[in-house]
C-alpha cells in the first residue's frame, strides 16, 4: 500500500494518521478537512474554552508527515477516489472520519442569538455572547446542553434548560439516576423544565427574543443554545455503495462494505457481535478505534476492537464517568457514596452481571468497577 486518504481532519482522522505511521506505513497520507483550522479537540469547547481558556486545544500532529487539504470538503467517494471542489484524490485506501454535525431545530438557521456547539467557530460565537446577567435558554439536557448550562451559570448568566423528555438523561443513565443528575441544574440555580418541547422562537429584527414552548409559555432569551443531538456527516457518501445506516456501517475492525475503506469516530456505525449497530459519539472511541481499523487496512488482519464505550462529562464541578452498556432490563445499585450529598458510584447489572458503571467525582472507584464490567456487545446471549 502506497497511499491513504483520510477524510476528516479531527480526532479520529489524526488518530488514524498517527496509527498509520506507528504501524510502519511510510507512504503518502493526504488529510482532507472541511474546516480551515488545524485539528483541535472538542471536549474543552463546552467547558474551559467558554470560560476563556484556549490552552490545550490543538491535537498533536507532530511527525505525522501528511499532506494537508484544509478548508476543502470531500463531496463524493467512488471506490478509493475522493472528490473535492478542487479535484479528485486517488489512493490505495481511504479512512472516513467525518464525524457528526449538531442538529438544529427547523427555522433556526441564520437567526442571531441561536447557537449550536460542535466546532471551534461555533464555540467562539457562543463565548462572545455569554456574559454575566445574559438570559440563556439551553434546549436539551444531554451532555452538551448540560455542560453549556453549567458553564453559563458559572459565568453569571441566568439559565433555563428545556428538556422534552420527562426524565432527562434516562437513555444514558436510566431514569432515576438521569433525573438525579439533571437535578443539579436546579441546585446550581438554573431553571430546569422537563416534559415540554419547544414550539418556536420569537424573532425581532433577525435576533431571537424568546423561546415559545408547546404549552404556550414564553421564555425571554438573549441567547439560545440548541443541544438536541447530532447527525453523522455521511451525506457526501451518497452513491458510494457503502452501507449507510445511521452512520457508515463497519465491522468491529472498522472495515466498511469496501475492504479498502474504513470508517472511524463519530461517523462510524459499528455492527457488534450481537448484530446490533451502534454509533459511539465519545472521545475515547474516536481516539482508540482507528489503530485497530488501520491494522486491518494494512494487514488484512482479523483483530477486532475490544473495549467498553466510555464517556466523561464535567458539570457543576463534578466529573461524571460512565462505561458499559445498559438497557431497561438492568438494575442500578449505588455501591459507594450518596448521590443526594456528593460523590457516588452506581453499578448496573443484568442477570447479576455488572454491565455498566457510573461514577460521580470518584475516579479511583470508577477504575476499579470498570475492570469488572462485562462487555455485553461481545455476548451472543
Ligand atoms: C462541544 C463538545 C464537547 C464534547 N465533550 C466530550 C466529553 O466531555 N467527553 C467525551 O467522551 N466526548 C465529548 N465530545 C465528543 C467528542 O469530541 C467526539 O466524539 C469526537 O470529537 C469525535 O471525533 P471525530 O474525529 O470522529 O469527529 P469530529 O471531531 O466531529 O471531526 C470530524 C471532522 O470532519 C470534518 N468533516 C465533515 N464532513 C467533511 C467532509 N465532507 N469533508 C471533509 N471534512 C469533513 C468536520 O468538519 C470535522 O472537522 C464532545 C463533543 C463536542 C462537540
mmCIF file with all atom_site columns, N, CA and C in Angstrom, residues 125-165:
data_model
loop_
_atom_site.group_PDB
_atom_site.id
_atom_site.type_symbol
_atom_site.label_atom_id
_atom_site.label_alt_id
_atom_site.label_comp_id
_atom_site.label_asym_id
_atom_site.label_entity_id
_atom_site.label_seq_id
_atom_site.pdbx_PDB_ins_code
_atom_site.Cartn_x
_atom_site.Cartn_y
_atom_site.Cartn_z
_atom_site.occupancy
_atom_site.B_iso_or_equiv
_atom_site.pdbx_formal_charge
_atom_site.auth_seq_id
_atom_site.auth_comp_id
_atom_site.auth_asym_id
_atom_site.auth_atom_id
_atom_site.pdbx_PDB_model_num
ATOM 1   N N  . UNK A 1 125 ? -18.342 31.899 18.646 1.00 0.00 ? 125 UNK A N  1
ATOM 2   C CA . UNK A 1 125 ? -19.551 32.730 18.547 1.00 0.00 ? 125 UNK A CA 1
ATOM 3   C C  . UNK A 1 125 ? -20.327 32.693 19.861 1.00 0.00 ? 125 UNK A C  1
ATOM 4   N N  . UNK A 1 126 ? -20.421 31.511 20.457 1.00 0.00 ? 126 UNK A N  1
ATOM 5   C CA . UNK A 1 126 ? -21.180 31.389 21.703 1.00 0.00 ? 126 UNK A CA 1
ATOM 6   C C  . UNK A 1 126 ? -20.461 32.103 22.845 1.00 0.00 ? 126 UNK A C  1
ATOM 7   N N  . UNK A 1 127 ? -19.150 31.918 22.915 1.00 0.00 ? 127 UNK A N  1
ATOM 8   C CA . UNK A 1 127 ? -18.396 32.508 24.026 1.00 0.00 ? 127 UNK A CA 1
ATOM 9   C C  . UNK A 1 127 ? -18.571 34.024 24.078 1.00 0.00 ? 127 UNK A C  1
ATOM 10  N N  . UNK A 1 128 ? -18.593 34.647 22.917 1.00 0.00 ? 128 UNK A N  1
ATOM 11  C CA . UNK A 1 128 ? -18.668 36.115 22.918 1.00 0.00 ? 128 UNK A CA 1
ATOM 12  C C  . UNK A 1 128 ? -20.020 36.608 23.429 1.00 0.00 ? 128 UNK A C  1
ATOM 13  N N  . UNK A 1 129 ? -21.025 35.734 23.460 1.00 0.00 ? 129 UNK A N  1
ATOM 14  C CA . UNK A 1 129 ? -22.345 36.212 23.910 1.00 0.00 ? 129 UNK A CA 1
ATOM 15  C C  . UNK A 1 129 ? -22.686 35.767 25.342 1.00 0.00 ? 129 UNK A C  1
ATOM 16  N N  . UNK A 1 130 ? -21.801 34.963 25.960 1.00 0.00 ? 130 UNK A N  1
ATOM 17  C CA . UNK A 1 130 ? -22.100 34.502 27.328 1.00 0.00 ? 130 UNK A CA 1
ATOM 18  C C  . UNK A 1 130 ? -21.488 35.466 28.348 1.00 0.00 ? 130 UNK A C  1
ATOM 19  N N  . UNK A 1 131 ? -22.288 36.403 28.787 1.00 0.00 ? 131 UNK A N  1
ATOM 20  C CA . UNK A 1 131 ? -21.791 37.378 29.756 1.00 0.00 ? 131 UNK A CA 1
ATOM 21  C C  . UNK A 1 131 ? -22.689 37.345 30.988 1.00 0.00 ? 131 UNK A C  1
ATOM 22  N N  . UNK A 1 132 ? -22.210 37.949 32.047 1.00 0.00 ? 132 UNK A N  1
ATOM 23  C CA . UNK A 1 132 ? -22.979 37.943 33.294 1.00 0.00 ? 132 UNK A CA 1
ATOM 24  C C  . UNK A 1 132 ? -24.349 38.602 33.077 1.00 0.00 ? 132 UNK A C  1
ATOM 25  N N  . UNK A 1 133 ? -25.378 37.975 33.581 1.00 0.00 ? 133 UNK A N  1
ATOM 26  C CA . UNK A 1 133 ? -26.725 38.543 33.526 1.00 0.00 ? 133 UNK A CA 1
ATOM 27  C C  . UNK A 1 133 ? -27.479 38.245 32.247 1.00 0.00 ? 133 UNK A C  1
ATOM 28  N N  . UNK A 1 134 ? -26.776 37.717 31.233 1.00 0.00 ? 134 UNK A N  1
ATOM 29  C CA . UNK A 1 134 ? -27.466 37.421 29.970 1.00 0.00 ? 134 UNK A CA 1
ATOM 30  C C  . UNK A 1 134 ? -28.450 36.261 30.203 1.00 0.00 ? 134 UNK A C  1
ATOM 31  N N  . UNK A 1 135 ? -29.585 36.314 29.500 1.00 0.00 ? 135 UNK A N  1
ATOM 32  C CA . UNK A 1 135 ? -30.602 35.266 29.681 1.00 0.00 ? 135 UNK A CA 1
ATOM 33  C C  . UNK A 1 135 ? -30.374 34.172 28.630 1.00 0.00 ? 135 UNK A C  1
ATOM 34  N N  . UNK A 1 136 ? -29.997 33.006 29.122 1.00 0.00 ? 136 UNK A N  1
ATOM 35  C CA . UNK A 1 136 ? -29.628 31.901 28.226 1.00 0.00 ? 136 UNK A CA 1
ATOM 36  C C  . UNK A 1 136 ? -30.666 30.788 28.352 1.00 0.00 ? 136 UNK A C  1
ATOM 37  N N  . UNK A 1 137 ? -31.210 30.358 27.230 1.00 0.00 ? 137 UNK A N  1
ATOM 38  C CA . UNK A 1 137 ? -32.059 29.161 27.249 1.00 0.00 ? 137 UNK A CA 1
ATOM 39  C C  . UNK A 1 137 ? -31.335 28.042 26.519 1.00 0.00 ? 137 UNK A C  1
ATOM 40  N N  . UNK A 1 138 ? -31.148 26.934 27.212 1.00 0.00 ? 138 UNK A N  1
ATOM 41  C CA . UNK A 1 138 ? -30.499 25.772 26.616 1.00 0.00 ? 138 UNK A CA 1
ATOM 42  C C  . UNK A 1 138 ? -31.599 24.769 26.280 1.00 0.00 ? 138 UNK A C  1
ATOM 43  N N  . UNK A 1 139 ? -31.667 24.363 25.026 1.00 0.00 ? 139 UNK A N  1
ATOM 44  C CA . UNK A 1 139 ? -32.680 23.385 24.618 1.00 0.00 ? 139 UNK A CA 1
ATOM 45  C C  . UNK A 1 139 ? -32.014 22.017 24.565 1.00 0.00 ? 139 UNK A C  1
ATOM 46  N N  . UNK A 1 140 ? -32.418 21.135 25.477 1.00 0.00 ? 140 UNK A N  1
ATOM 47  C CA . UNK A 1 140 ? -31.821 19.799 25.534 1.00 0.00 ? 140 UNK A CA 1
ATOM 48  C C  . UNK A 1 140 ? -30.907 19.662 26.738 1.00 0.00 ? 140 UNK A C  1
ATOM 49  N N  . UNK A 1 141 ? -31.212 18.684 27.599 1.00 0.00 ? 141 UNK A N  1
ATOM 50  C CA . UNK A 1 141 ? -30.406 18.476 28.817 1.00 0.00 ? 141 UNK A CA 1
ATOM 51  C C  . UNK A 1 141 ? -29.506 17.258 28.687 1.00 0.00 ? 141 UNK A C  1
ATOM 52  N N  . UNK A 1 142 ? -28.995 17.029 27.466 1.00 0.00 ? 142 UNK A N  1
ATOM 53  C CA . UNK A 1 142 ? -27.992 15.974 27.280 1.00 0.00 ? 142 UNK A CA 1
ATOM 54  C C  . UNK A 1 142 ? -26.638 16.481 27.746 1.00 0.00 ? 142 UNK A C  1
ATOM 55  N N  . UNK A 1 143 ? -25.566 15.778 27.342 1.00 0.00 ? 143 UNK A N  1
ATOM 56  C CA . UNK A 1 143 ? -24.234 16.153 27.824 1.00 0.00 ? 143 UNK A CA 1
ATOM 57  C C  . UNK A 1 143 ? -23.865 17.580 27.428 1.00 0.00 ? 143 UNK A C  1
ATOM 58  N N  . UNK A 1 144 ? -24.000 17.893 26.126 1.00 0.00 ? 144 UNK A N  1
ATOM 59  C CA . UNK A 1 144 ? -23.506 19.201 25.678 1.00 0.00 ? 144 UNK A CA 1
ATOM 60  C C  . UNK A 1 144 ? -24.374 20.319 26.235 1.00 0.00 ? 144 UNK A C  1
ATOM 61  N N  . UNK A 1 145 ? -25.695 20.132 26.197 1.00 0.00 ? 145 UNK A N  1
ATOM 62  C CA . UNK A 1 145 ? -26.584 21.151 26.772 1.00 0.00 ? 145 UNK A CA 1
ATOM 63  C C  . UNK A 1 145 ? -26.298 21.362 28.246 1.00 0.00 ? 145 UNK A C  1
ATOM 64  N N  . UNK A 1 146 ? -26.096 20.279 28.983 1.00 0.00 ? 146 UNK A N  1
ATOM 65  C CA . UNK A 1 146 ? -25.862 20.393 30.428 1.00 0.00 ? 146 UNK A CA 1
ATOM 66  C C  . UNK A 1 146 ? -24.517 21.048 30.717 1.00 0.00 ? 146 UNK A C  1
ATOM 67  N N  . UNK A 1 147 ? -23.506 20.720 29.911 1.00 0.00 ? 147 UNK A N  1
ATOM 68  C CA . UNK A 1 147 ? -22.192 21.349 30.142 1.00 0.00 ? 147 UNK A CA 1
ATOM 69  C C  . UNK A 1 147 ? -22.254 22.840 29.841 1.00 0.00 ? 147 UNK A C  1
ATOM 70  N N  . UNK A 1 148 ? -22.948 23.210 28.764 1.00 0.00 ? 148 UNK A N  1
ATOM 71  C CA . UNK A 1 148 ? -23.070 24.638 28.447 1.00 0.00 ? 148 UNK A CA 1
ATOM 72  C C  . UNK A 1 148 ? -23.840 25.346 29.562 1.00 0.00 ? 148 UNK A C  1
ATOM 73  N N  . UNK A 1 149 ? -24.925 24.721 30.036 1.00 0.00 ? 149 UNK A N  1
ATOM 74  C CA . UNK A 1 149 ? -25.705 25.340 31.121 1.00 0.00 ? 149 UNK A CA 1
ATOM 75  C C  . UNK A 1 149 ? -24.830 25.544 32.344 1.00 0.00 ? 149 UNK A C  1
ATOM 76  N N  . UNK A 1 150 ? -24.061 24.517 32.679 1.00 0.00 ? 150 UNK A N  1
ATOM 77  C CA . UNK A 1 150 ? -23.190 24.595 33.851 1.00 0.00 ? 150 UNK A CA 1
ATOM 78  C C  . UNK A 1 150 ? -22.168 25.725 33.694 1.00 0.00 ? 150 UNK A C  1
ATOM 79  N N  . UNK A 1 151 ? -21.538 25.801 32.500 1.00 0.00 ? 151 UNK A N  1
ATOM 80  C CA . UNK A 1 151 ? -20.545 26.852 32.271 1.00 0.00 ? 151 UNK A CA 1
ATOM 81  C C  . UNK A 1 151 ? -21.206 28.234 32.310 1.00 0.00 ? 151 UNK A C  1
ATOM 82  N N  . UNK A 1 152 ? -22.379 28.344 31.696 1.00 0.00 ? 152 UNK A N  1
ATOM 83  C CA . UNK A 1 152 ? -23.070 29.649 31.657 1.00 0.00 ? 152 UNK A CA 1
ATOM 84  C C  . UNK A 1 152 ? -23.474 30.095 33.062 1.00 0.00 ? 152 UNK A C  1
ATOM 85  N N  . UNK A 1 153 ? -23.915 29.160 33.905 1.00 0.00 ? 153 UNK A N  1
ATOM 86  C CA . UNK A 1 153 ? -24.232 29.504 35.304 1.00 0.00 ? 153 UNK A CA 1
ATOM 87  C C  . UNK A 1 153 ? -22.965 30.039 35.985 1.00 0.00 ? 153 UNK A C  1
ATOM 88  N N  . UNK A 1 154 ? -21.836 29.374 35.717 1.00 0.00 ? 154 UNK A N  1
ATOM 89  C CA . UNK A 1 154 ? -20.556 29.808 36.296 1.00 0.00 ? 154 UNK A CA 1
ATOM 90  C C  . UNK A 1 154 ? -20.159 31.205 35.855 1.00 0.00 ? 154 UNK A C  1
ATOM 91  N N  . UNK A 1 155 ? -20.619 31.604 34.667 1.00 0.00 ? 155 UNK A N  1
ATOM 92  C CA . UNK A 1 155 ? -20.296 32.940 34.160 1.00 0.00 ? 155 UNK A CA 1
ATOM 93  C C  . UNK A 1 155 ? -21.295 33.996 34.629 1.00 0.00 ? 155 UNK A C  1
ATOM 94  N N  . UNK A 1 156 ? -22.261 33.560 35.426 1.00 0.00 ? 156 UNK A N  1
ATOM 95  C CA . UNK A 1 156 ? -23.232 34.517 35.971 1.00 0.00 ? 156 UNK A CA 1
ATOM 96  C C  . UNK A 1 156 ? -24.445 34.751 35.091 1.00 0.00 ? 156 UNK A C  1
ATOM 97  N N  . UNK A 1 157 ? -24.637 33.894 34.088 1.00 0.00 ? 157 UNK A N  1
ATOM 98  C CA . UNK A 1 157 ? -25.813 34.042 33.231 1.00 0.00 ? 157 UNK A CA 1
ATOM 99  C C  . UNK A 1 157 ? -27.059 33.521 33.957 1.00 0.00 ? 157 UNK A C  1
ATOM 100 N N  . UNK A 1 158 ? -28.209 33.972 33.491 1.00 0.00 ? 158 UNK A N  1
ATOM 101 C CA . UNK A 1 158 ? -29.477 33.470 34.027 1.00 0.00 ? 158 UNK A CA 1
ATOM 102 C C  . UNK A 1 158 ? -29.937 32.356 33.080 1.00 0.00 ? 158 UNK A C  1
ATOM 103 N N  . UNK A 1 159 ? -29.922 31.118 33.558 1.00 0.00 ? 159 UNK A N  1
ATOM 104 C CA . UNK A 1 159 ? -30.029 29.970 32.647 1.00 0.00 ? 159 UNK A CA 1
ATOM 105 C C  . UNK A 1 159 ? -31.330 29.182 32.851 1.00 0.00 ? 159 UNK A C  1
ATOM 106 N N  . UNK A 1 160 ? -31.993 28.882 31.734 1.00 0.00 ? 160 UNK A N  1
ATOM 107 C CA . UNK A 1 160 ? -33.136 27.958 31.751 1.00 0.00 ? 160 UNK A CA 1
ATOM 108 C C  . UNK A 1 160 ? -32.795 26.788 30.836 1.00 0.00 ? 160 UNK A C  1
ATOM 109 N N  . UNK A 1 161 ? -33.024 25.578 31.320 1.00 0.00 ? 161 UNK A N  1
ATOM 110 C CA . UNK A 1 161 ? -32.801 24.385 30.495 1.00 0.00 ? 161 UNK A CA 1
ATOM 111 C C  . UNK A 1 161 ? -34.167 23.781 30.189 1.00 0.00 ? 161 UNK A C  1
ATOM 112 N N  . UNK A 1 162 ? -34.438 23.569 28.906 1.00 0.00 ? 162 UNK A N  1
ATOM 113 C CA . UNK A 1 162 ? -35.718 22.992 28.482 1.00 0.00 ? 162 UNK A CA 1
ATOM 114 C C  . UNK A 1 162 ? -35.449 21.600 27.927 1.00 0.00 ? 162 UNK A C  1
ATOM 115 N N  . UNK A 1 163 ? -36.108 20.601 28.472 1.00 0.00 ? 163 UNK A N  1
ATOM 116 C CA . UNK A 1 163 ? -35.859 19.218 28.053 1.00 0.00 ? 163 UNK A CA 1
ATOM 117 C C  . UNK A 1 163 ? -37.205 18.563 27.701 1.00 0.00 ? 163 UNK A C  1
ATOM 118 N N  . UNK A 1 164 ? -37.287 17.991 26.500 1.00 0.00 ? 164 UNK A N  1
ATOM 119 C CA . UNK A 1 164 ? -38.560 17.436 26.034 1.00 0.00 ? 164 UNK A CA 1
ATOM 120 C C  . UNK A 1 164 ? -38.970 16.183 26.813 1.00 0.00 ? 164 UNK A C  1
ATOM 121 N N  . UNK A 1 165 ? -37.999 15.373 27.228 1.00 0.00 ? 165 UNK A N  1
ATOM 122 C CA . UNK A 1 165 ? -38.394 14.155 27.937 1.00 0.00 ? 165 UNK A CA 1
ATOM 123 C C  . UNK A 1 165 ? -38.679 14.476 29.405 1.00 0.00 ? 165 UNK A C  1
#
